[in-house]
Amino acid sequence: MASSTSCLSLLVLVVLASAASAQLSTTFYDTSCPRALATIKSLVNAAVAKEARMGASLLRLHFHDCFVQGCDASILLAGNEQNDPPNLTLRGFDVIANIKAQVEAICKNTVSCADILAVAARDSVVALGGPSWSVPLGRRDSPKAASTSMVLQFLIPPTSSLAELIKGYGELGLNPTDLVALSGGHTIGQAHCPSYQDHIYNDTNINQAFASSLRASCPRTGGGSVMAPLDTATPTAFDNAYFKNLLSQKGLLHSDQELFNGGSTDNIVRNFASNPSAFTSAFVTAMVKMGNIRPLTGSQGQIRTTCSAANS
C-alpha cells in the first residue's frame, strides 16, 4: 500500500509539473521586460570574465534549486536551504542579487528570481564556450524554502551508485541520458576534498596515478578548504573532456565514475566522449527538462523583490 501511495504521489507531481511547464514560454518577457535577458547576459558575462569558476557556480545554483522542490528560487532565500549540508559550498548568491537589483531597476516586480537563475545558468554555459538554448520562462518564486528533509531526499550525494543516480533522476522525470548529459556540467567547476576523499582513497575504479596526485593535497579526513577541478583537462571550458576523463577512470567524484563503470550508461558516456555535438544536444534537452521541474506559474508563488527574502 505504501508503495502504491508513493507511486500515486509521484504521478501527481509529474502531472502537475507537465501542466505548469506548458505555461512557460520563451517569449514571456518580450513585452513586459524586453531588456531583461540582455541585462542578465551582460552581468553574467562580467562575473565570469572576473572569475571563470563563477560560471560553474551559477549553473550549480540552478541545479540545486530545481532538484529539491522545483525551479522556484527557494535556494536563494537567506539561511534555510543554504544551511543544509549539501548546499554549504554553494556560491554566486551575490551575483544573482546584483542581477536582480539591475533587472528591478528597469522592470519593477516583473522578472522572477527563478527565471533569473535559469537564464544565468544558460548564459554561464555560453560564456565558457558551451551551447546556447531558448529558456522557457514564466516561473514564479516560492515564498518559503524547502525543508531539510526534502534537501537530503532530492539532492543526490557524490557517493551515490549508478542505480541510486538513475532512481533519483527518474523521480524528477529525467532519464539516464539526461543524467549523463547533466553530469557533463562537471566539465567546469571544482569540488571540495570531502566530496571525493572516499573515491581517491578507497575506490578501485580510479586511475591510480590520478588518485595519487589528488592525495597529495586532499587528506583522508578534513581538508574542507582543498579543492580540485572536476575536469582536470579543461576546467574552465565547457566541452566534452569530462567524458574522456571517465573513459580513463579520471572521474573526480565516485558518482562521476559510476557513469562509466561497466553499467548501463557506459555507451552514453562513450558517445558523448567521441561526439561533442551529441553531448551538447543532449545537455540542452536535459537543461530544458530540468528547468521544467515543478515551476510555480500563473498566480502561484510571487515575484520576489529581493531574491534573498520573501515579500512581506
mmCIF file of C-alpha atoms in Angstrom:
data_model
loop_
_atom_site.group_PDB
_atom_site.id
_atom_site.type_symbol
_atom_site.label_atom_id
_atom_site.label_comp_id
_atom_site.label_asym_id
_atom_site.label_seq_id
_atom_site.Cartn_x
_atom_site.Cartn_y
_atom_site.Cartn_z
ATOM 1 C CA MET A 1 0.000 0.000 0.000
ATOM 2 C CA ALA A 2 2.830 2.401 0.910
ATOM 3 C CA SER A 3 4.475 1.726 -2.429
ATOM 4 C CA SER A 4 1.223 2.398 -4.315
ATOM 5 C CA THR A 5 0.723 5.644 -2.432
ATOM 6 C CA SER A 6 4.290 6.730 -3.257
ATOM 7 C CA CYS A 7 3.774 5.963 -6.947
ATOM 8 C CA LEU A 8 0.487 7.888 -6.950
ATOM 9 C CA SER A 9 2.145 10.893 -5.312
ATOM 10 C CA LEU A 10 4.943 10.824 -7.861
ATOM 11 C CA LEU A 11 2.424 10.613 -10.700
ATOM 12 C CA VAL A 12 0.567 13.632 -9.346
ATOM 13 C CA LEU A 13 3.844 15.615 -9.154
ATOM 14 C CA VAL A 14 4.745 14.696 -12.732
ATOM 15 C CA VAL A 15 1.274 15.679 -13.991
ATOM 16 C CA LEU A 16 1.417 18.996 -12.124
ATOM 17 C CA ALA A 17 4.917 19.674 -13.455
ATOM 18 C CA SER A 18 3.796 18.958 -17.008
ATOM 19 C CA ALA A 19 0.792 21.262 -16.660
ATOM 20 C CA ALA A 20 2.920 24.045 -15.205
ATOM 21 C CA SER A 21 5.735 23.740 -17.752
ATOM 22 C CA ALA A 22 3.176 24.016 -20.544
ATOM 23 C CA GLN A 23 2.572 27.587 -19.330
ATOM 24 C CA LEU A 24 6.223 28.580 -19.680
ATOM 25 C CA SER A 25 7.185 30.499 -22.798
ATOM 26 C CA THR A 26 10.488 31.569 -24.335
ATOM 27 C CA THR A 27 8.877 34.949 -25.179
ATOM 28 C CA PHE A 28 7.401 35.543 -21.712
ATOM 29 C CA TYR A 29 9.182 38.888 -21.121
ATOM 30 C CA ASP A 30 9.248 40.153 -24.699
ATOM 31 C CA THR A 31 6.604 42.774 -23.917
ATOM 32 C CA SER A 32 6.720 43.181 -20.136
ATOM 33 C CA CYS A 33 10.533 43.492 -19.839
ATOM 34 C CA PRO A 34 12.237 43.346 -23.240
ATOM 35 C CA ARG A 35 15.670 44.294 -21.831
ATOM 36 C CA ALA A 36 15.681 41.608 -19.131
ATOM 37 C CA LEU A 37 17.588 38.876 -20.973
ATOM 38 C CA ALA A 38 20.245 41.238 -22.333
ATOM 39 C CA THR A 39 20.754 42.672 -18.855
ATOM 40 C CA ILE A 40 21.186 39.216 -17.299
ATOM 41 C CA LYS A 41 23.593 38.138 -20.033
ATOM 42 C CA SER A 42 25.746 41.235 -19.659
ATOM 43 C CA LEU A 43 26.078 40.814 -15.890
ATOM 44 C CA VAL A 44 26.783 37.078 -16.124
ATOM 45 C CA ASN A 45 29.464 37.723 -18.737
ATOM 46 C CA ALA A 46 31.082 40.297 -16.457
ATOM 47 C CA ALA A 47 31.019 37.924 -13.469
ATOM 48 C CA VAL A 48 32.500 35.026 -15.438
ATOM 49 C CA ALA A 49 35.146 37.273 -17.012
ATOM 50 C CA LYS A 50 36.171 38.297 -13.498
ATOM 51 C CA GLU A 51 36.262 34.679 -12.271
ATOM 52 C CA ALA A 52 35.732 31.755 -14.654
ATOM 53 C CA ARG A 53 34.682 29.473 -11.794
ATOM 54 C CA MET A 54 31.599 31.656 -11.257
ATOM 55 C CA GLY A 55 30.058 30.145 -14.402
ATOM 56 C CA ALA A 56 30.013 26.712 -12.781
ATOM 57 C CA SER A 57 28.730 28.200 -9.526
ATOM 58 C CA LEU A 58 25.719 29.815 -11.226
ATOM 59 C CA LEU A 59 24.951 26.621 -13.129
ATOM 60 C CA ARG A 60 25.108 24.657 -9.866
ATOM 61 C CA LEU A 61 22.723 27.100 -8.143
ATOM 62 C CA HIS A 62 20.089 26.352 -10.786
ATOM 63 C CA PHE A 63 20.610 22.582 -10.349
ATOM 64 C CA HIS A 64 20.284 22.732 -6.567
ATOM 65 C CA ASP A 65 17.196 24.916 -6.831
ATOM 66 C CA CYS A 66 15.310 22.732 -9.308
ATOM 67 C CA PHE A 67 16.122 19.349 -7.785
ATOM 68 C CA VAL A 68 14.550 19.948 -4.373
ATOM 69 C CA GLN A 69 11.067 21.452 -4.618
ATOM 70 C CA GLY A 70 11.155 22.599 -8.212
ATOM 71 C CA CYS A 71 12.619 25.617 -10.016
ATOM 72 C CA ASP A 72 11.213 28.234 -7.636
ATOM 73 C CA ALA A 73 14.309 30.109 -6.369
ATOM 74 C CA SER A 74 13.843 28.728 -2.861
ATOM 75 C CA ILE A 75 17.603 28.141 -2.721
ATOM 76 C CA LEU A 76 18.122 31.910 -2.764
ATOM 77 C CA LEU A 77 16.199 32.552 0.456
ATOM 78 C CA ALA A 78 18.774 33.531 3.083
ATOM 79 C CA GLY A 79 19.506 30.764 5.588
ATOM 80 C CA ASN A 80 17.082 27.872 5.252
ATOM 81 C CA GLU A 81 18.194 25.516 2.443
ATOM 82 C CA GLN A 82 21.529 27.299 2.204
ATOM 83 C CA ASN A 83 22.440 25.944 5.651
ATOM 84 C CA ASP A 84 21.762 22.305 4.785
ATOM 85 C CA PRO A 85 24.954 20.237 4.280
ATOM 86 C CA PRO A 86 24.588 19.611 0.514
ATOM 87 C CA ASN A 87 24.318 23.373 -0.070
ATOM 88 C CA LEU A 88 27.037 24.724 2.216
ATOM 89 C CA THR A 89 29.511 25.167 -0.641
ATOM 90 C CA LEU A 90 27.094 26.925 -2.993
ATOM 91 C CA ARG A 91 28.172 30.368 -4.152
ATOM 92 C CA GLY A 92 27.145 33.078 -6.589
ATOM 93 C CA PHE A 93 24.334 34.466 -4.448
ATOM 94 C CA ASP A 94 25.845 37.949 -4.658
ATOM 95 C CA VAL A 95 25.933 37.775 -8.460
ATOM 96 C CA ILE A 96 22.252 36.815 -8.613
ATOM 97 C CA ALA A 97 21.399 39.565 -6.104
ATOM 98 C CA ASN A 98 23.166 42.126 -8.301
ATOM 99 C CA ILE A 99 21.391 40.870 -11.414
ATOM 100 C CA LYS A 100 18.040 41.056 -9.634
ATOM 101 C CA ALA A 101 18.715 44.654 -8.499
ATOM 102 C CA GLN A 102 19.609 45.708 -12.038
ATOM 103 C CA VAL A 103 16.563 43.998 -13.540
ATOM 104 C CA GLU A 104 14.295 45.541 -10.885
ATOM 105 C CA ALA A 105 15.647 48.940 -11.869
ATOM 106 C CA ILE A 106 14.348 48.546 -15.417
ATOM 107 C CA CYS A 107 11.237 46.397 -14.783
ATOM 108 C CA LYS A 108 9.869 46.517 -11.261
ATOM 109 C CA ASN A 109 8.148 43.388 -9.878
ATOM 110 C CA THR A 110 8.220 41.666 -13.252
ATOM 111 C CA VAL A 111 11.075 39.161 -13.580
ATOM 112 C CA SER A 112 11.243 36.311 -11.066
ATOM 113 C CA CYS A 113 14.381 35.176 -9.291
ATOM 114 C CA ALA A 114 13.654 31.652 -10.545
ATOM 115 C CA ASP A 115 13.783 32.850 -14.142
ATOM 116 C CA ILE A 116 16.942 34.836 -13.462
ATOM 117 C CA LEU A 117 18.572 31.622 -12.171
ATOM 118 C CA ALA A 118 17.515 29.689 -15.272
ATOM 119 C CA VAL A 119 18.776 32.346 -17.678
ATOM 120 C CA ALA A 120 22.000 32.916 -15.723
ATOM 121 C CA ALA A 121 22.736 29.179 -15.881
ATOM 122 C CA ARG A 122 22.340 29.230 -19.677
ATOM 123 C CA ASP A 123 24.432 32.373 -20.057
ATOM 124 C CA SER A 124 27.167 30.897 -17.831
ATOM 125 C CA VAL A 125 27.441 27.852 -20.091
ATOM 126 C CA VAL A 126 27.642 30.074 -23.167
ATOM 127 C CA ALA A 127 30.254 32.332 -21.543
ATOM 128 C CA LEU A 128 32.511 29.295 -21.063
ATOM 129 C CA GLY A 129 32.171 28.116 -24.657
ATOM 130 C CA GLY A 130 29.118 25.870 -24.342
ATOM 131 C CA PRO A 131 25.857 25.741 -26.291
ATOM 132 C CA SER A 132 23.014 28.221 -26.097
ATOM 133 C CA TRP A 133 19.300 27.484 -25.976
ATOM 134 C CA SER A 134 15.983 29.291 -25.628
ATOM 135 C CA VAL A 135 14.978 29.206 -21.967
ATOM 136 C CA PRO A 136 11.240 28.723 -21.295
ATOM 137 C CA LEU A 137 10.226 31.497 -18.874
ATOM 138 C CA GLY A 138 7.348 32.472 -16.622
ATOM 139 C CA ARG A 139 8.357 30.819 -13.353
ATOM 140 C CA ARG A 140 7.384 32.485 -10.114
ATOM 141 C CA ASP A 141 9.172 32.431 -6.772
ATOM 142 C CA SER A 142 8.345 30.380 -3.713
ATOM 143 C CA PRO A 143 7.717 32.412 -0.549
ATOM 144 C CA LYS A 144 9.230 29.649 1.550
ATOM 145 C CA ALA A 145 12.255 27.392 1.472
ATOM 146 C CA ALA A 146 12.259 23.628 1.199
ATOM 147 C CA SER A 147 12.643 21.559 4.344
ATOM 148 C CA THR A 148 15.903 19.896 5.307
ATOM 149 C CA SER A 149 14.301 16.511 4.745
ATOM 150 C CA MET A 150 13.469 17.471 1.146
ATOM 151 C CA VAL A 151 17.003 18.722 0.539
ATOM 152 C CA LEU A 152 18.503 15.481 1.818
ATOM 153 C CA GLN A 153 15.984 13.398 -0.131
ATOM 154 C CA PHE A 154 16.389 15.004 -3.551
ATOM 155 C CA LEU A 155 19.985 16.245 -3.717
ATOM 156 C CA ILE A 156 21.854 13.097 -4.677
ATOM 157 C CA PRO A 157 25.214 12.798 -2.857
ATOM 158 C CA PRO A 158 28.541 12.249 -4.685
ATOM 159 C CA THR A 159 28.860 8.831 -3.017
ATOM 160 C CA SER A 160 25.815 7.509 -4.918
ATOM 161 C CA SER A 161 25.806 4.347 -7.003
ATOM 162 C CA LEU A 162 24.607 4.314 -10.602
ATOM 163 C CA ALA A 163 21.340 2.702 -9.503
ATOM 164 C CA GLU A 164 20.781 5.472 -6.955
ATOM 165 C CA LEU A 165 21.575 8.134 -9.539
ATOM 166 C CA ILE A 166 19.165 6.674 -12.099
ATOM 167 C CA LYS A 167 16.449 6.355 -9.457
ATOM 168 C CA GLY A 168 16.923 9.891 -8.124
ATOM 169 C CA TYR A 169 16.877 11.494 -11.555
ATOM 170 C CA GLY A 170 13.988 9.298 -12.647
ATOM 171 C CA GLU A 171 11.852 10.537 -9.758
ATOM 172 C CA LEU A 172 12.183 14.008 -11.268
ATOM 173 C CA GLY A 173 11.239 12.888 -14.780
ATOM 174 C CA LEU A 174 14.831 12.735 -16.052
ATOM 175 C CA ASN A 175 16.049 9.640 -17.908
ATOM 176 C CA PRO A 176 19.554 8.061 -17.934
ATOM 177 C CA THR A 177 20.618 10.121 -20.951
ATOM 178 C CA ASP A 178 19.566 13.278 -19.093
ATOM 179 C CA LEU A 179 21.528 12.052 -16.066
ATOM 180 C CA VAL A 180 24.737 11.605 -18.050
ATOM 181 C CA ALA A 181 24.271 14.842 -20.003
ATOM 182 C CA LEU A 182 23.598 16.935 -16.893
ATOM 183 C CA SER A 183 26.557 15.309 -15.145
ATOM 184 C CA GLY A 184 28.559 16.704 -18.050
ATOM 185 C CA GLY A 185 28.083 20.068 -16.375
ATOM 186 C CA HIS A 186 31.065 18.886 -14.321
ATOM 187 C CA THR A 187 33.197 19.812 -17.298
ATOM 188 C CA ILE A 188 33.502 23.146 -15.455
ATOM 189 C CA GLY A 189 33.952 23.975 -11.794
ATOM 190 C CA GLN A 190 35.623 22.456 -8.766
ATOM 191 C CA ALA A 191 34.767 20.150 -5.878
ATOM 192 C CA HIS A 192 35.872 20.210 -2.254
ATOM 193 C CA CYS A 193 38.122 17.467 -0.888
ATOM 194 C CA PRO A 194 35.496 15.849 1.430
ATOM 195 C CA SER A 195 33.304 15.115 -1.600
ATOM 196 C CA TYR A 196 35.983 12.988 -3.306
ATOM 197 C CA GLN A 197 38.026 11.652 -0.352
ATOM 198 C CA ASP A 198 36.430 8.228 -0.290
ATOM 199 C CA HIS A 199 36.821 7.860 -4.047
ATOM 200 C CA ILE A 200 40.553 8.596 -4.129
ATOM 201 C CA TYR A 201 41.431 6.560 -1.032
ATOM 202 C CA ASN A 202 39.060 3.587 -1.144
ATOM 203 C CA ASP A 203 37.692 3.013 -4.653
ATOM 204 C CA THR A 204 39.440 0.745 -7.130
ATOM 205 C CA ASN A 205 37.797 2.101 -10.287
ATOM 206 C CA ILE A 206 40.133 5.105 -10.454
ATOM 207 C CA ASN A 207 43.373 5.738 -12.306
ATOM 208 C CA GLN A 208 45.988 5.234 -9.616
ATOM 209 C CA ALA A 209 48.330 8.000 -10.786
ATOM 210 C CA PHE A 210 45.340 10.352 -10.807
ATOM 211 C CA ALA A 211 44.326 9.242 -7.314
ATOM 212 C CA SER A 212 47.883 9.648 -6.042
ATOM 213 C CA SER A 213 48.144 13.197 -7.371
ATOM 214 C CA LEU A 214 44.905 14.122 -5.580
ATOM 215 C CA ARG A 215 46.012 12.530 -2.288
ATOM 216 C CA ALA A 216 48.966 14.918 -2.219
ATOM 217 C CA SER A 217 46.631 17.781 -1.296
ATOM 218 C CA CYS A 218 43.468 16.039 -0.059
ATOM 219 C CA PRO A 219 43.950 14.172 3.254
ATOM 220 C CA ARG A 220 41.890 11.181 4.385
ATOM 221 C CA THR A 221 39.948 13.394 6.793
ATOM 222 C CA GLY A 222 39.386 17.132 6.920
ATOM 223 C CA GLY A 223 40.682 19.136 4.006
ATOM 224 C CA GLY A 224 37.490 21.132 3.691
ATOM 225 C CA SER A 225 39.261 24.091 2.102
ATOM 226 C CA VAL A 226 41.060 21.970 -0.517
ATOM 227 C CA MET A 227 39.545 21.904 -4.000
ATOM 228 C CA ALA A 228 40.244 20.153 -7.277
ATOM 229 C CA PRO A 229 38.799 20.707 -10.771
ATOM 230 C CA LEU A 230 36.024 18.323 -11.752
ATOM 231 C CA ASP A 231 37.565 18.228 -15.218
ATOM 232 C CA THR A 232 41.357 18.263 -14.926
ATOM 233 C CA ALA A 233 41.864 18.610 -18.682
ATOM 234 C CA THR A 234 39.969 21.845 -19.443
ATOM 235 C CA PRO A 235 38.424 23.048 -16.152
ATOM 236 C CA THR A 236 37.195 26.415 -17.419
ATOM 237 C CA ALA A 237 35.966 25.351 -20.852
ATOM 238 C CA PHE A 238 32.550 23.838 -21.451
ATOM 239 C CA ASP A 239 33.413 20.845 -23.649
ATOM 240 C CA ASN A 240 33.221 17.041 -23.637
ATOM 241 C CA ALA A 241 36.581 16.422 -21.907
ATOM 242 C CA TYR A 242 34.714 15.301 -18.764
ATOM 243 C CA PHE A 243 33.567 12.178 -20.594
ATOM 244 C CA LYS A 244 37.018 11.461 -21.984
ATOM 245 C CA ASN A 245 38.257 11.630 -18.394
ATOM 246 C CA LEU A 246 35.717 8.998 -17.363
ATOM 247 C CA LEU A 247 36.996 6.652 -20.085
ATOM 248 C CA SER A 248 40.437 6.939 -18.436
ATOM 249 C CA GLN A 249 38.992 6.411 -14.930
ATOM 250 C CA LYS A 250 39.714 10.024 -14.016
ATOM 251 C CA GLY A 251 36.302 10.995 -12.693
ATOM 252 C CA LEU A 252 36.837 13.139 -9.587
ATOM 253 C CA LEU A 253 33.710 12.041 -7.735
ATOM 254 C CA HIS A 254 32.564 8.491 -7.073
ATOM 255 C CA SER A 255 29.244 9.393 -8.711
ATOM 256 C CA ASP A 256 31.088 10.673 -11.794
ATOM 257 C CA GLN A 257 32.968 7.427 -12.361
ATOM 258 C CA GLU A 258 29.807 5.402 -11.708
ATOM 259 C CA LEU A 259 28.570 6.627 -15.091
ATOM 260 C CA PHE A 260 31.361 4.615 -16.736
ATOM 261 C CA ASN A 261 31.937 1.565 -14.613
ATOM 262 C CA GLY A 262 30.541 -1.383 -16.546
ATOM 263 C CA GLY A 263 26.933 -0.288 -16.173
ATOM 264 C CA SER A 264 24.007 0.697 -18.370
ATOM 265 C CA THR A 265 25.276 4.232 -19.058
ATOM 266 C CA ASP A 266 28.695 3.237 -20.419
ATOM 267 C CA ASN A 267 27.639 3.590 -24.050
ATOM 268 C CA ILE A 268 26.150 7.036 -23.427
ATOM 269 C CA VAL A 269 29.478 8.160 -21.963
ATOM 270 C CA ARG A 270 31.363 6.691 -24.921
ATOM 271 C CA ASN A 271 29.057 8.511 -27.341
ATOM 272 C CA PHE A 272 29.470 11.864 -25.606
ATOM 273 C CA ALA A 273 33.252 11.384 -25.374
ATOM 274 C CA SER A 274 33.572 10.814 -29.127
ATOM 275 C CA ASN A 275 30.794 13.106 -30.338
ATOM 276 C CA PRO A 276 30.778 16.622 -28.826
ATOM 277 C CA SER A 277 27.617 17.632 -30.676
ATOM 278 C CA ALA A 278 25.753 14.633 -29.265
ATOM 279 C CA PHE A 279 26.675 15.813 -25.767
ATOM 280 C CA THR A 280 25.713 19.444 -26.287
ATOM 281 C CA SER A 281 22.413 18.462 -27.898
ATOM 282 C CA ALA A 282 21.545 16.123 -25.020
ATOM 283 C CA PHE A 283 22.676 18.718 -22.472
ATOM 284 C CA VAL A 284 20.383 21.381 -23.925
ATOM 285 C CA THR A 285 17.443 18.958 -23.931
ATOM 286 C CA ALA A 286 18.144 17.934 -20.337
ATOM 287 C CA MET A 287 18.537 21.525 -19.122
ATOM 288 C CA VAL A 288 15.151 22.487 -20.538
ATOM 289 C CA LYS A 289 13.593 19.408 -18.917
ATOM 290 C CA MET A 290 15.259 20.192 -15.608
ATOM 291 C CA GLY A 291 14.089 23.791 -15.803
ATOM 292 C CA ASN A 292 10.538 22.479 -16.119
ATOM 293 C CA ILE A 293 10.594 20.608 -12.806
ATOM 294 C CA ARG A 294 7.555 21.786 -10.852
ATOM 295 C CA PRO A 295 7.724 25.529 -11.628
ATOM 296 C CA LEU A 296 5.240 27.878 -9.983
ATOM 297 C CA THR A 297 3.272 29.714 -12.664
ATOM 298 C CA GLY A 298 0.234 31.929 -13.099
ATOM 299 C CA SER A 299 -0.983 33.138 -9.709
ATOM 300 C CA GLN A 300 1.188 30.678 -7.748
ATOM 301 C CA GLY A 301 4.019 31.996 -5.611
ATOM 302 C CA GLN A 302 5.225 35.579 -6.025
ATOM 303 C CA ILE A 303 7.758 37.767 -7.817
ATOM 304 C CA ARG A 304 10.203 38.388 -5.003
ATOM 305 C CA THR A 305 11.511 41.939 -4.846
ATOM 306 C CA THR A 306 14.737 40.706 -3.263
ATOM 307 C CA CYS A 307 15.838 37.170 -4.043
ATOM 308 C CA SER A 308 17.095 36.504 -0.516
ATOM 309 C CA ALA A 309 13.764 37.218 1.202
ATOM 310 C CA ALA A 310 10.093 36.581 0.624
ATOM 311 C CA ASN A 311 7.906 39.616 0.043
ATOM 312 C CA SER A 312 6.342 40.920 3.268
#
